[in-house]
XYZ file of C-alpha atoms in Angstrom:
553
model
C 7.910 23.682 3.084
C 10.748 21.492 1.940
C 12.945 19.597 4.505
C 15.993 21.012 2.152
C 14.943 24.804 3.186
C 16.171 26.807 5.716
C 12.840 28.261 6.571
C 11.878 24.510 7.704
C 14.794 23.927 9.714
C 14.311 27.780 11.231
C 10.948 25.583 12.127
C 12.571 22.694 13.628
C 14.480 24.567 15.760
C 12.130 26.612 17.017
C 10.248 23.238 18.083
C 13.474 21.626 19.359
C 14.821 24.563 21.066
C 12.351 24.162 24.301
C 10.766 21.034 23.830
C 12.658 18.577 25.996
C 12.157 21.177 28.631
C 7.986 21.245 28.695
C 5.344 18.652 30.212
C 4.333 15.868 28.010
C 1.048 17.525 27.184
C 2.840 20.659 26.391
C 5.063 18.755 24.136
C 1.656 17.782 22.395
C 0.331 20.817 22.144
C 3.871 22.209 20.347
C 3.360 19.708 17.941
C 0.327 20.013 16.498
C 0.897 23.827 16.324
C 4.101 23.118 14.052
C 1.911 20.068 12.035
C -0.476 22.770 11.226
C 2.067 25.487 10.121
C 4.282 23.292 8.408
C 1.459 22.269 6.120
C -0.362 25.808 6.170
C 2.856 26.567 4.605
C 1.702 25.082 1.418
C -1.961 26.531 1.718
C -3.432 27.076 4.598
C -7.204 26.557 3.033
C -6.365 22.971 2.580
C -6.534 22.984 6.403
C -9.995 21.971 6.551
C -9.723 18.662 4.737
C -6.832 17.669 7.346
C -9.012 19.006 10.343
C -11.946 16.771 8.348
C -10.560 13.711 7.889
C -9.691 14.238 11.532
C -12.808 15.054 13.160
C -14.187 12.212 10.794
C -12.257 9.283 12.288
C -12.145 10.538 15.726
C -15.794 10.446 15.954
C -15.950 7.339 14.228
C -13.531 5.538 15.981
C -15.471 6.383 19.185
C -18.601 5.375 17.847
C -17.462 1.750 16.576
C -16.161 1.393 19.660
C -19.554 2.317 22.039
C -18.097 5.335 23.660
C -20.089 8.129 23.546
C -19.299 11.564 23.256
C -20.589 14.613 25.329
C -22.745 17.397 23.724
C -19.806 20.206 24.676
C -17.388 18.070 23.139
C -20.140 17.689 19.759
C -20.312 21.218 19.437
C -16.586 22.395 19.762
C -16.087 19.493 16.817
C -18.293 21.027 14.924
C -17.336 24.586 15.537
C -14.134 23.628 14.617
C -14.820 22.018 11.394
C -17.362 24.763 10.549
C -14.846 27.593 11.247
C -11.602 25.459 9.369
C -13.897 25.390 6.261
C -13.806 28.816 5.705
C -10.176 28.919 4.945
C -11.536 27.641 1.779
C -13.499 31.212 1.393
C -10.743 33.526 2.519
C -7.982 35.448 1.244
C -8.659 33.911 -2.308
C -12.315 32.881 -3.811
C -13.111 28.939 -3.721
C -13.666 29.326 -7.572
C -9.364 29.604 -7.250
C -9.460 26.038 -6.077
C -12.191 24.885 -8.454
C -11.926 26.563 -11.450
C -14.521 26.335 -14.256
C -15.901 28.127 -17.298
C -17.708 30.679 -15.129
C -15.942 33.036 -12.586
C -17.677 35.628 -10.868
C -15.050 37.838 -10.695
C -16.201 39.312 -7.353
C -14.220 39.196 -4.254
C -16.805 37.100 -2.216
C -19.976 35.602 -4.130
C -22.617 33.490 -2.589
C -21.327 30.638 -4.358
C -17.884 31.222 -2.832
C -19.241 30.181 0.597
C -21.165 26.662 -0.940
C -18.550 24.142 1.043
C -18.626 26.013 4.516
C -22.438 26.598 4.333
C -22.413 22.787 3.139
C -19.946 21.640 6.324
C -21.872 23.556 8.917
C -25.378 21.873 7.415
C -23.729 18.706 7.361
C -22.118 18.961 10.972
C -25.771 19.831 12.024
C -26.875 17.028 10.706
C -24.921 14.410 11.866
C -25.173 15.794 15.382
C -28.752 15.318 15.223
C -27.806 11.600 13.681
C -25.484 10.921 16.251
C -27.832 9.753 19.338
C -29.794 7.568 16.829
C -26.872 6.082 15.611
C -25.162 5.041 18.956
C -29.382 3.567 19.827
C -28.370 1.372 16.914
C -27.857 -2.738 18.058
C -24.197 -3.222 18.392
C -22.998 -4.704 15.345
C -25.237 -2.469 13.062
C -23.868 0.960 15.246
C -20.286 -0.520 13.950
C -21.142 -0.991 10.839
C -22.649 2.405 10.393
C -19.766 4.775 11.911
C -16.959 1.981 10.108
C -19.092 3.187 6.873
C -19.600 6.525 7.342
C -15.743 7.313 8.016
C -14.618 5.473 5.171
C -17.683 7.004 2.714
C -16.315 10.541 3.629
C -12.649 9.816 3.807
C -12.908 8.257 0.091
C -15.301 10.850 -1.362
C -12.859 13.882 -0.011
C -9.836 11.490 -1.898
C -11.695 10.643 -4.893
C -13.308 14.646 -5.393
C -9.827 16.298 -4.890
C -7.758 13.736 -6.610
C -9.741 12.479 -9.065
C -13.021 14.057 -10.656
C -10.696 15.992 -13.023
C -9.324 12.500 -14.251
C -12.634 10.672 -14.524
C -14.413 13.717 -16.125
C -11.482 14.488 -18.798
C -11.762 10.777 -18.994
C -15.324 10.506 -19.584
C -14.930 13.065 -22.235
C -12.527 11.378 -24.510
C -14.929 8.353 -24.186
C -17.729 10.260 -25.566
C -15.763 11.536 -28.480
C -14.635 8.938 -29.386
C -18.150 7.244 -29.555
C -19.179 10.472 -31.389
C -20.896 12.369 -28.849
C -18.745 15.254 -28.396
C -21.578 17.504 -28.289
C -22.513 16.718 -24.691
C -21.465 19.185 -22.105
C -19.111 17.661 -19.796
C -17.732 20.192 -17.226
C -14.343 20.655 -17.116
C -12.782 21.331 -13.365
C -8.595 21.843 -13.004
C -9.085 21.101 -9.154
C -6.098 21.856 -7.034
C -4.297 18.461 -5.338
C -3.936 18.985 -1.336
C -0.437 17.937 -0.373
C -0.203 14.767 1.151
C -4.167 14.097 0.717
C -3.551 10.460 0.144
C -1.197 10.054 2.865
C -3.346 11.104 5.776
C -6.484 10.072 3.981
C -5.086 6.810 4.637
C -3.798 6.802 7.708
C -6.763 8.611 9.478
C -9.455 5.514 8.015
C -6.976 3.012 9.035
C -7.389 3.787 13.002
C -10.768 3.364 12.448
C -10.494 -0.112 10.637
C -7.930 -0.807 13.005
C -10.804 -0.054 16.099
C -13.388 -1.827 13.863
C -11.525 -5.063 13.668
C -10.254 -4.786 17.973
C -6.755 -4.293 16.879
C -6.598 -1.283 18.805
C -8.422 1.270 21.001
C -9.835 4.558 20.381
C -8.375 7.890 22.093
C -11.017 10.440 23.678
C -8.145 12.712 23.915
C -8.782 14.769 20.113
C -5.246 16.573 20.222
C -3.704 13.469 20.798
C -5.592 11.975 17.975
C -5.153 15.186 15.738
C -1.390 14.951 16.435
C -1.382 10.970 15.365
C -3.280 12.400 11.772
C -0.634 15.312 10.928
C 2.401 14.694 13.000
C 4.343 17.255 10.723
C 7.307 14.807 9.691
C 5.525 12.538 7.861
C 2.405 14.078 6.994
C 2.758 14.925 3.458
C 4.837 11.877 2.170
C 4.601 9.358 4.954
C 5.800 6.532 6.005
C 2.344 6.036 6.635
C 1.976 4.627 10.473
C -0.684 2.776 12.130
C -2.596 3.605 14.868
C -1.062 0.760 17.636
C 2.497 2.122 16.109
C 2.183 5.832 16.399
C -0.913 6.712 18.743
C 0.688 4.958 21.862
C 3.837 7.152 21.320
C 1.877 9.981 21.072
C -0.538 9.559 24.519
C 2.708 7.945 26.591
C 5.528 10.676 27.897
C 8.446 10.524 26.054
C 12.162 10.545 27.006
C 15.210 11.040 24.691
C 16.554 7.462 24.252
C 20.486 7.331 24.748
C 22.078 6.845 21.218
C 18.412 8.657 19.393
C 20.131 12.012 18.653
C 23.321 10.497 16.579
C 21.201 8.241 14.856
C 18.645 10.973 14.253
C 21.697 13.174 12.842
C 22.793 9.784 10.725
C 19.201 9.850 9.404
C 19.214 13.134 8.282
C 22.536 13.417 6.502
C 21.990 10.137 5.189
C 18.135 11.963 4.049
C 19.654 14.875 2.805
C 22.671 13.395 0.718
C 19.816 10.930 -0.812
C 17.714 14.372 -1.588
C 20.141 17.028 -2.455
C 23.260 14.836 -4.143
C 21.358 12.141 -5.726
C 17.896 12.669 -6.136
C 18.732 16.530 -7.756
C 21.305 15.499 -9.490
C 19.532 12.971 -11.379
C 16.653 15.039 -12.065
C 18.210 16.821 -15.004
C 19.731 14.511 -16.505
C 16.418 12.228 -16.345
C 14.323 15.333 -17.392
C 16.803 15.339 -20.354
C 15.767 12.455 -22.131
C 12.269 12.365 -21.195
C 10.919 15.849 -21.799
C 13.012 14.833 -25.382
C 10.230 12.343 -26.148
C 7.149 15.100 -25.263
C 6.275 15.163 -29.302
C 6.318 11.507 -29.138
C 9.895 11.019 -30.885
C 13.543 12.228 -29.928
C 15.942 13.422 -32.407
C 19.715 12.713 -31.252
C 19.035 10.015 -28.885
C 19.600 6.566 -28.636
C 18.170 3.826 -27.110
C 21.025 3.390 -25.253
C 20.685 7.444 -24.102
C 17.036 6.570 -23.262
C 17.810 3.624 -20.832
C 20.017 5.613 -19.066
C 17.699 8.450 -19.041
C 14.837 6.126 -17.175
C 18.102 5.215 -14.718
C 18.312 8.399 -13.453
C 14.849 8.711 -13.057
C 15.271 5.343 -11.052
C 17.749 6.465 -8.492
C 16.013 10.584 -8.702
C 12.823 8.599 -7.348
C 14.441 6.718 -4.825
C 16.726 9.157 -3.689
C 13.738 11.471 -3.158
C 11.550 9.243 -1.555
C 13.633 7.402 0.361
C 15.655 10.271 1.609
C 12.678 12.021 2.693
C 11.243 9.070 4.924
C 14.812 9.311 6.036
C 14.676 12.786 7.236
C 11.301 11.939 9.023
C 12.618 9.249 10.708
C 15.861 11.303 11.749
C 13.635 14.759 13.311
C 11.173 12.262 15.154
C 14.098 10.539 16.645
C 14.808 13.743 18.205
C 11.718 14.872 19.180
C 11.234 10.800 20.697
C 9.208 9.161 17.979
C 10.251 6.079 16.347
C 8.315 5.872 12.628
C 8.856 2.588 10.751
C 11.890 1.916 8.214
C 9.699 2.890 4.537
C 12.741 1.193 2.311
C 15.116 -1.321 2.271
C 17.207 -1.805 -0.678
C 14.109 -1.853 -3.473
C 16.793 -2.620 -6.255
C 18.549 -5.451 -4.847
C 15.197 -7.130 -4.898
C 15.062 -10.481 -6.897
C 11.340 -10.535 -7.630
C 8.579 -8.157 -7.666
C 7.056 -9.502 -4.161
C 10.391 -8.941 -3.248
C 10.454 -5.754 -4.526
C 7.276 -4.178 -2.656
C 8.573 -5.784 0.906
C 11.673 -3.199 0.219
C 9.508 -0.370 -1.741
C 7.438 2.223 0.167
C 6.973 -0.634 2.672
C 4.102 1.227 4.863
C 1.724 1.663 1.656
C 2.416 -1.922 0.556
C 1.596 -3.402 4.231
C -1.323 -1.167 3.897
C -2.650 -2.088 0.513
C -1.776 -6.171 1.746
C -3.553 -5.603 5.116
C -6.554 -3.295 3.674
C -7.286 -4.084 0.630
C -5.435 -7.693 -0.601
C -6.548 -9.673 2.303
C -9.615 -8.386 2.838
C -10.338 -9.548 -0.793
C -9.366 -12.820 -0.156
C -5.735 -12.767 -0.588
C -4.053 -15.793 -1.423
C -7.188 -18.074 -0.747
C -9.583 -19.397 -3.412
C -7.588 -20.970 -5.704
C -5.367 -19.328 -8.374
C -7.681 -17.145 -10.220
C -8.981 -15.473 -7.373
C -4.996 -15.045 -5.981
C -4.174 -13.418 -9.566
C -7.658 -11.276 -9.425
C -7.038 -9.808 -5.785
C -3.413 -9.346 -6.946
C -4.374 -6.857 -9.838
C -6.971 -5.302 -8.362
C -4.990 -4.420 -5.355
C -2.133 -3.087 -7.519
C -4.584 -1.447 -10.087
C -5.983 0.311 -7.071
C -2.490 0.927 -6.116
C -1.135 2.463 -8.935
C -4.174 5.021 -9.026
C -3.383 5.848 -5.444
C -0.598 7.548 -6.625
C -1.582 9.724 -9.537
C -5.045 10.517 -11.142
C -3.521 9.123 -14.944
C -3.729 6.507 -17.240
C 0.290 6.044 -16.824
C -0.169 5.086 -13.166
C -2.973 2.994 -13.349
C -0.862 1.422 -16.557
C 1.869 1.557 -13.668
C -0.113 -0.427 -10.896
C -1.567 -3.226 -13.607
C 1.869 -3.789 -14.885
C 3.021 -4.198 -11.236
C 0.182 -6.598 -11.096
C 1.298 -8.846 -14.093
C 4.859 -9.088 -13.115
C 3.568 -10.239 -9.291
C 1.239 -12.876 -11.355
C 3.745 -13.892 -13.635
C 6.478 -14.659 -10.837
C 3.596 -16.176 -8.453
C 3.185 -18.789 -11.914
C 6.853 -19.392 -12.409
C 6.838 -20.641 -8.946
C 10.314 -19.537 -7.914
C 11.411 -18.949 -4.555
C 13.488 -16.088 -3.259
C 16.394 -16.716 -2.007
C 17.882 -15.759 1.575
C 20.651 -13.746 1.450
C 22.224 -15.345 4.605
C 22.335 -19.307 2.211
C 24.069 -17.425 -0.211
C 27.318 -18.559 -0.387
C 28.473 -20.867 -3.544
C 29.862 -18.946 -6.363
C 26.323 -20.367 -7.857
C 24.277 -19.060 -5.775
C 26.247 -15.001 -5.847
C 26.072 -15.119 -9.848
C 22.251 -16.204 -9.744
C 21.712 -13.941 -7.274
C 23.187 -10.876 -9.108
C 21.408 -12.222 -12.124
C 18.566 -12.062 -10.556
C 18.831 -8.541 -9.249
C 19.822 -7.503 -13.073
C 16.240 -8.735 -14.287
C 14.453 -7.230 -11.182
C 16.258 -3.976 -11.363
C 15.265 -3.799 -15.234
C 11.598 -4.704 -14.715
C 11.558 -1.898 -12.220
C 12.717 0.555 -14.487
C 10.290 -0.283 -17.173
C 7.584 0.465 -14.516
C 9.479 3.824 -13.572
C 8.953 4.526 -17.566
C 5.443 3.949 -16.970
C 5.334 6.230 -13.601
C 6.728 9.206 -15.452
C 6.123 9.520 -19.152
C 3.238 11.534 -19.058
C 1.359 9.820 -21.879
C 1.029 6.202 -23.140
C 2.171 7.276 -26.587
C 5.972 8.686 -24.898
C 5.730 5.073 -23.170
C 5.762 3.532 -26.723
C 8.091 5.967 -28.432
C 10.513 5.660 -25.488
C 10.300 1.799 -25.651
C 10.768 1.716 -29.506
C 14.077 3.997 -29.269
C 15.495 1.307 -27.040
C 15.129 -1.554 -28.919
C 15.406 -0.408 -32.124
C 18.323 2.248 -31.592
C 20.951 1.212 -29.193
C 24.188 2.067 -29.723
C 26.552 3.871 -27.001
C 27.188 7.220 -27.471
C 28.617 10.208 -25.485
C 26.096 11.851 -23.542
C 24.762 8.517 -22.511
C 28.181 7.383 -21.010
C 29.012 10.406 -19.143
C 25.620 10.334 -17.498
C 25.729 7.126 -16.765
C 29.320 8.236 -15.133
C 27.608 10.896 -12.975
C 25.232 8.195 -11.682
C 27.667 5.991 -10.520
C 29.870 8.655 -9.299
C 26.672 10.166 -7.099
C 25.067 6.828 -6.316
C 27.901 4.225 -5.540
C 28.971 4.573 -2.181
C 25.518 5.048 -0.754
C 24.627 2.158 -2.335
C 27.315 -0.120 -0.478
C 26.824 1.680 2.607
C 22.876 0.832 2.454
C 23.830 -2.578 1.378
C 26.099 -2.955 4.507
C 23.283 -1.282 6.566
C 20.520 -3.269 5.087
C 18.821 0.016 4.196
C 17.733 1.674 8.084
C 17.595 -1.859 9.556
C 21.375 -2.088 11.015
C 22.365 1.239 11.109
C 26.026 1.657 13.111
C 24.950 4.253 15.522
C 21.880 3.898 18.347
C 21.117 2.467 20.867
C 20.887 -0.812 19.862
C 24.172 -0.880 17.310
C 27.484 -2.813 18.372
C 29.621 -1.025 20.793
C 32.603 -2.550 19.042
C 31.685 -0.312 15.573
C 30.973 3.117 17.316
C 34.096 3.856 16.006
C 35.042 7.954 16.343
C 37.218 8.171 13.012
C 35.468 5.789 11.396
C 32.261 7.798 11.682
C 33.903 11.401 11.435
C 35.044 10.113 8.207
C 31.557 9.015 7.364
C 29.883 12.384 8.231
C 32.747 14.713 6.628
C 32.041 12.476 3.283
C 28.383 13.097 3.797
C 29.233 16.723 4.729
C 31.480 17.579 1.976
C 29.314 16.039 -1.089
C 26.575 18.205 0.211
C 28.549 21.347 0.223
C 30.568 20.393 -3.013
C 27.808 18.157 -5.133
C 25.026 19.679 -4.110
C 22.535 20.125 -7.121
C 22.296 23.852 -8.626
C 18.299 24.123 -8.859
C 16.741 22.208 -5.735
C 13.192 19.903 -6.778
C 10.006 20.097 -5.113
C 9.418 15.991 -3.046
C 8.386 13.886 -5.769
C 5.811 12.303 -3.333
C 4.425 15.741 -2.833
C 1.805 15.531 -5.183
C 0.437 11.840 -3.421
């Protein structure tokens, strides 16, 4: 369910319509019944693994935290999780969503029923487990739920999203060392949307608990609601427990100035989406799906850097305009999610880049992964070390490839190399010589360029169209006309939202609210705004409309 379809919006407003009018626990309720269509929308099996990761951290976060939980409240967890896993068996076999060399062929086989039978044996299980745990000394009982949640959390990531990879993977190793003949098993295992979203954000509460940066909820709607709030569950941001929880438990009031900064949100969202991002996606799809025998005939280099533009501004119009959208709905409904983006390509170095890139998964991966490693502490080997491993791990968070993971080390030798070149990023408010502008935009030029090489990366789907793309463009550049008039439809689509996000400081000073200058709630001023926003949607909208890029994360 796309936020650029009319069945979600036929969604929203069924959730809107009464919702300022019901108790705060009513409110609740409403929610989590919309979080759960919206993404039963997709496939309402994959349910279970969203009502799993759930019941998961809830229970864990109680248990690092001492509080124990009653034997009614044990068994309707487990009923639930029992009775959610055989989504997986209905409607369509299991052996849809795992799909090997053997298939029964029969509507309902024994084998059909192995992850139910396995969840209600395992839920049994641990409920026996549970009093011996919590009779565990204090620091061991921590320990113990801490490492449970984030065993299962990681195992449900790394089956789902990657045992196709690492067994596809593992075969190509053993052919090439000549042992073809062994029988690796081949699974096409179908990705849950948003599975590395939610994954995320449901073990972070529990580090968060672990560490006393914030207290667990007995309330499991509450918590449930925190997990798949629907308007950032499948592409994020992804929020924190002490950001999001306390909104969710405390009653809520429309905030004067929410709902036209809400609307700002979402046209802004949508024009990023629907003008920008589909727009681009052609014309990007153009040159790459050119280079899919591993050379393009009747392109330049020139042609093929303007090709990996549009897949620049497609990916950041997408993205970005869909944590836009997020933030715009929850402003209505009286959630405030964090700002995801903040003008990545006016960054000036790759650290720079990543505090303006998909800023909730980069604060994650610093405060999760980087620090915990040792961050910058040690001396400079360990720095560079934690640096790659944490992008490494980074770039495989977002895809199950060799391109991505190529995508995440390369992001890791650019932060190395500018960490060794020692050079300090400028403020833009001591900006002000001539100097200083023309570094500056020079700068930005390298930046911008070094990002796009690591789009290339992100979306070839092979190393070898990395290498034939890469060749074209230095060893055939020369202008020609399809390269100029799509690099005329990219200005044309992305230049006044970029000076309107440069004026805004991407969401950080947006003109409406209720924190913005009286003096610039200007009435014509911002009619104009919305009938430009208004009018490119209706008149420049794209003819086919794209699936969320960050969909498939």
């Amino acid at each position: 369910m796309n936020y650029n379809s009319w069945i979600f919006w036929l969604l929203f407003a069924g959730v809107i319509g009464g919702y300022w009018r019901l108790s705060h626990r009513a409110q609740n309720r409403l929610l989590l019944v919309a979080s759960y269509l919206f993404y039963g929308f997709w496939d309402y099996r994959f349910l279970f693994l969203v009502l799993l990761s759930t019941v998961i951290d809830f229970i864990g976060g109680l248990g690092v935290s001492g509080i124990r939980i009653s034997r009614s409240k044990q068994r309707n967890l487990a009923l639930l999780t029992s009775a959610s896993a055989f989504l997986l068996s209905s409607g369509i076999n299991y052996s849809s969503l795992v799909r090997g060399d053997f298939r029964t062929g029969l509507p309902h086989h024994f084998s059909d029923f192995a992850v139910p039978i396995g969840t209600t044996i395992a839920c049994m299980l641990y409920g026996v487990a549970l009093p011996r745990l919590y009779a565990l000394p204090e620091t061991k009982r921590r320990k113990a739920f801490l490492t449970i949640s984030m065993i299962a959390n990681l195992a449900i990531l790394a089956y789902f999203k990657y045992a196709g990879f690492f067994l596809e993977s593992l075969r190509g190793g053993l052919h090439t060392l000549g042992l073809s003949s062994l029988d690796i098993p081949t699974l096409h295992i179908l990705l849950p949307a948003g599975i590395s979203f939610y994954t995320f954000q449901a073990m972070s509460y529990t580090i968060d608990i672990y560490r006393g940066e914030t207290k667990p909820t007995e309330n499991f709607p509450d918590f449930a609601l925190f997990v798949c709030f629907f308007p950032h569950l499948v592409a994020g941001p992804i929020m924190r427990a002490h950001t999001l929880l306390p909104q969710v438990i405390a009653p809520r009031k429309l905030k004067p100035g929410a709902f036209e900064e809400g609307l700002l949100l979402v046209l802004v969202g949508m024009f990023k989406k629907i003008v920008i991002a589909d727009n681009m996606a052609p014309l990007a799809n153009a040159v790459f799906s050119r280079f899919s025998n591993g050379h393009a005939v009747g392109l330049s280099g020139f042609d093929t850097l303007i090709g990996i533009y549009a897949f620049a501004f497609q990916i950041y119009g997408d993205f970005s305009g869909y944590s836009a959208v997020a933030r715009g709905i929850s402003k209505w409904l009286g959630f405030d999610l964090v700002v995801n983006f903040r003008n990545p390509y006016l960054a000036v170095s790759p650290s720079d880049f990543w505090r303006r890139w998909h800023i909730s998964l980069s604060t994650w991966l610093r405060d999760y992964l980087y620090i915990p490693l040792g961050g910058n502490r040690g001396g400079t080997f360990a720095l560079y070390r934690n640096l790659m491993i944490t992008m490494t791990l980074g770039g495989l968070w977002h895809g199950a490839s060799w391109t991505f993971v190529g995508w995440g080390i390369y992001h890791g030798a650019i932060l190395c190399g500018f960490r060794a070149l020692n050079i300090s990023d400028p403020k833009p408010e001591k900006i002000k010589s001539i100097k200083e502008r023309l570094i500056w935009i020079f700068r930005v030029g390298v930046m911008f360029h070094l990002t796009c090489f690591g789009w290339l990366l992100f979306r070839a789907e092979t190393p070898q169209i990395v290498f034939a793309m890469s060749r074209k463009i230095l060893t055939d550049f020369h202008l020609t006309g399809f390269g100029l008039s799509t690099l005329a439809l990219l200005i044309f689509h992305c230049a006044v939202l970029f000076v309107l996000e440069w004026r805004w400081d991407g969401e950080n000073r947006l003109p409406v609210g209720e924190n913005a200058p009286i003096k610039k709630r200007s009435v014509i001023r911002f009619a104009a705004l919305y009938i430009y926003l208004l009018a490119m949607l209706l008149i420049f909208h794209a003819e086919t409309s794209y699936a969320f890029i960050y969909f498939q994360f």
